[in-house]
DNA sequence: TTCTGTGCTAGACTTTGTCTAAACGCAATT
DNA sequence: AATTGCGTTTAGACAAAGTCTAGCACAGAA
């Protein structure tokens, strides 16, 4: 993670703007975390974020990483993905899509929404709204 | 849980038969656990199974409950459902269906497969098979 | 300056689940 | 009857993910 590699992500200013757009006060730590998340679209769990953000020097505590990921999810900056019963993944790709989960390897792949034909959904019960529909295609080695 | 209530589930013999059909040696503990599971179609986590099976007298250890639920899932007797990041649910209803998850209350409801029109799915990658497709409709109070 | 609110932190704690090593049950062999 | 073998069960130690608490930092308002 040095300055040799091309950075396809957002620069610090763009990250700050993005947080503001979602009604999040852009603190130092939140910007650090968001910078890691939006470096590229990825599926990442809290542990990995903690490691990445503190790779060079210790910048952010565990509690803050967990709190911030929760906050980002609530504010619609990232999306939670449940495929592994032992940990929660955060998806920094907010373009609507589904997932293919390789249960052998734990690998998680995006599936374009056009690849899955989702027809009529059931109505949400009275007084409720559909928050989202998650489709996970689980695959394994033959 | 006395003998007053009508038992819609399977009797001990039927449970033993069911285990055998799935290639599972029907030990005392496994039959106890299966009896709880198939008393009625339900979504239940390991903790709850442990509590239910040991309600009257201590019959089965924690390790055995976890091992057995894992075994049952592997053998296709029950189905794992991932909706709550903190625990794994087991579904004793193996008829294909989807789920509606009430994120406020943690309630989990079945959705008939006809209610969700799942069209063409993507091919599994070379050398892989689709194990299953999970559809979870997350709803919450307005 | 003092007060107030928000955010950050270390580290204790909780919960879910796994692992280990010993014991058990039961059948086949001697 | 005693021995062996093997699959199963068990208590309890352990691991990992995540939450909580209590104190501190800091900025803006009064
Ligand atoms: Mn539980
Ligand atoms: Mn977890
Ligand atoms: Zn994704
Ligand atoms: Zn179900």
PDB file of N, CA, C and O (backbone and C1' of nucleotides) in Angstrom, chain C residues 3-7, chain D residues 23-29:
ATOM      1  P    DC C   3     -19.083  24.929  35.119  1.00  0.00           P
ATOM      2  O5'  DC C   3     -19.975  24.612  33.842  1.00  0.00           O
ATOM      3  C5'  DC C   3     -20.832  25.644  33.319  1.00  0.00           C
ATOM      4  C4'  DC C   3     -21.483  25.156  32.045  1.00  0.00           C
ATOM      5  C3'  DC C   3     -21.925  23.688  32.085  1.00  0.00           C
ATOM      6  O3'  DC C   3     -23.241  23.609  31.567  1.00  0.00           O
ATOM      7  C1'  DC C   3     -20.541  24.071  30.207  1.00  0.00           C
ATOM      8  P    DT C   4     -24.033  22.268  31.619  1.00  0.00           P
ATOM      9  O5'  DT C   4     -24.047  21.818  30.091  1.00  0.00           O
ATOM     10  C5'  DT C   4     -24.132  22.795  29.048  1.00  0.00           C
ATOM     11  C4'  DT C   4     -24.096  22.066  27.716  1.00  0.00           C
ATOM     12  C3'  DT C   4     -24.499  20.601  27.784  1.00  0.00           C
ATOM     13  O3'  DT C   4     -25.296  20.299  26.659  1.00  0.00           O
ATOM     14  C1'  DT C   4     -22.332  20.781  26.893  1.00  0.00           C
ATOM     15  P    DG C   5     -26.015  18.922  26.518  1.00  0.00           P
ATOM     16  O5'  DG C   5     -25.392  18.411  25.138  1.00  0.00           O
ATOM     17  C5'  DG C   5     -25.348  19.304  24.020  1.00  0.00           C
ATOM     18  C4'  DG C   5     -24.445  18.704  22.981  1.00  0.00           C
ATOM     19  C3'  DG C   5     -24.694  17.211  22.748  1.00  0.00           C
ATOM     20  O3'  DG C   5     -24.677  16.969  21.356  1.00  0.00           O
ATOM     21  C1'  DG C   5     -22.437  17.566  23.334  1.00  0.00           C
ATOM     22  P    DT C   6     -25.178  15.596  20.802  1.00  0.00           P
ATOM     23  O5'  DT C   6     -23.897  15.121  19.994  1.00  0.00           O
ATOM     24  C5'  DT C   6     -23.214  16.039  19.152  1.00  0.00           C
ATOM     25  C4'  DT C   6     -21.833  15.496  18.925  1.00  0.00           C
ATOM     26  C3'  DT C   6     -21.815  14.006  18.582  1.00  0.00           C
ATOM     27  O3'  DT C   6     -21.260  13.869  17.295  1.00  0.00           O
ATOM     28  C1'  DT C   6     -20.178  14.551  20.220  1.00  0.00           C
ATOM     29  P    DG C   7     -21.125  12.456  16.611  1.00  0.00           P
ATOM     30  O5'  DG C   7     -19.639  12.045  17.023  1.00  0.00           O
ATOM     31  C5'  DG C   7     -18.578  12.922  16.681  1.00  0.00           C
ATOM     32  C4'  DG C   7     -17.288  12.385  17.247  1.00  0.00           C
ATOM     33  C3'  DG C   7     -17.040  10.895  16.961  1.00  0.00           C
ATOM     34  O3'  DG C   7     -15.744  10.787  16.393  1.00  0.00           O
ATOM     35  C1'  DG C   7     -16.717  11.359  19.248  1.00  0.00           C
TER      36       DG C   7
ATOM     37  P    DG D  23     -15.305   6.832  35.240  1.00  0.00           P
ATOM     38  O5'  DG D  23     -14.055   7.499  34.513  1.00  0.00           O
ATOM     39  C5'  DG D  23     -12.909   6.719  34.207  1.00  0.00           C
ATOM     40  C4'  DG D  23     -12.225   7.301  32.991  1.00  0.00           C
ATOM     41  C3'  DG D  23     -12.003   8.818  33.080  1.00  0.00           C
ATOM     42  O3'  DG D  23     -10.653   9.094  32.755  1.00  0.00           O
ATOM     43  C1'  DG D  23     -13.031   8.251  31.027  1.00  0.00           C
ATOM     44  P    DC D  24     -10.077  10.584  32.961  1.00  0.00           P
ATOM     45  O5'  DC D  24      -9.718  11.047  31.485  1.00  0.00           O
ATOM     46  C5'  DC D  24      -8.956  10.172  30.645  1.00  0.00           C
ATOM     47  C4'  DC D  24      -9.051  10.672  29.221  1.00  0.00           C
ATOM     48  C3'  DC D  24      -8.784  12.173  29.082  1.00  0.00           C
ATOM     49  O3'  DC D  24      -7.776  12.344  28.098  1.00  0.00           O
ATOM     50  C1'  DC D  24     -10.798  11.559  27.983  1.00  0.00           C
ATOM     51  P    DA D  25      -7.173  13.804  27.824  1.00  0.00           P
ATOM     52  O5'  DA D  25      -7.872  14.164  26.437  1.00  0.00           O
ATOM     53  C5'  DA D  25      -7.709  13.288  25.321  1.00  0.00           C
ATOM     54  C4'  DA D  25      -8.388  13.913  24.119  1.00  0.00           C
ATOM     55  C3'  DA D  25      -8.116  15.408  23.957  1.00  0.00           C
ATOM     56  O3'  DA D  25      -7.897  15.644  22.589  1.00  0.00           O
ATOM     57  C1'  DA D  25     -10.439  15.029  24.090  1.00  0.00           C
ATOM     58  P    DC D  26      -7.161  17.003  22.135  1.00  0.00           P
ATOM     59  O5'  DC D  26      -8.304  17.704  21.274  1.00  0.00           O
ATOM     60  C5'  DC D  26      -9.246  16.897  20.551  1.00  0.00           C
ATOM     61  C4'  DC D  26     -10.524  17.684  20.373  1.00  0.00           C
ATOM     62  C3'  DC D  26     -10.336  19.209  20.367  1.00  0.00           C
ATOM     63  O3'  DC D  26     -10.988  19.719  19.242  1.00  0.00           O
ATOM     64  C1'  DC D  26     -12.109  18.614  21.752  1.00  0.00           C
ATOM     65  P    DA D  27     -10.515  21.161  18.610  1.00  0.00           P
ATOM     66  O5'  DA D  27     -11.886  21.629  17.937  1.00  0.00           O
ATOM     67  C5'  DA D  27     -12.850  20.643  17.548  1.00  0.00           C
ATOM     68  C4'  DA D  27     -14.238  21.202  17.773  1.00  0.00           C
ATOM     69  C3'  DA D  27     -14.306  22.723  17.611  1.00  0.00           C
ATOM     70  O3'  DA D  27     -15.474  23.037  16.886  1.00  0.00           O
ATOM     71  C1'  DA D  27     -15.125  22.108  19.727  1.00  0.00           C
ATOM     72  P    DG D  28     -15.623  24.532  16.275  1.00  0.00           P
ATOM     73  O5'  DG D  28     -16.976  24.975  16.977  1.00  0.00           O
ATOM     74  C5'  DG D  28     -18.117  24.117  16.895  1.00  0.00           C
ATOM     75  C4'  DG D  28     -19.127  24.560  17.916  1.00  0.00           C
ATOM     76  C3'  DG D  28     -19.393  26.071  17.892  1.00  0.00           C
ATOM     77  O3'  DG D  28     -20.792  26.268  17.916  1.00  0.00           O
ATOM     78  C1'  DG D  28     -18.778  25.372  20.071  1.00  0.00           C
ATOM     79  P    DA D  29     -21.390  27.750  18.082  1.00  0.00           P
ATOM     80  O5'  DA D  29     -21.862  27.683  19.597  1.00  0.00           O
ATOM     81  C5'  DA D  29     -22.711  26.613  20.035  1.00  0.00           C
ATOM     82  C4'  DA D  29     -23.248  26.907  21.421  1.00  0.00           C
ATOM     83  C3'  DA D  29     -23.778  28.332  21.598  1.00  0.00           C
ATOM     84  O3'  DA D  29     -24.889  28.295  22.470  1.00  0.00           O
ATOM     85  C1'  DA D  29     -21.923  27.996  23.037  1.00  0.00           C
TER      86       DA D  29
END
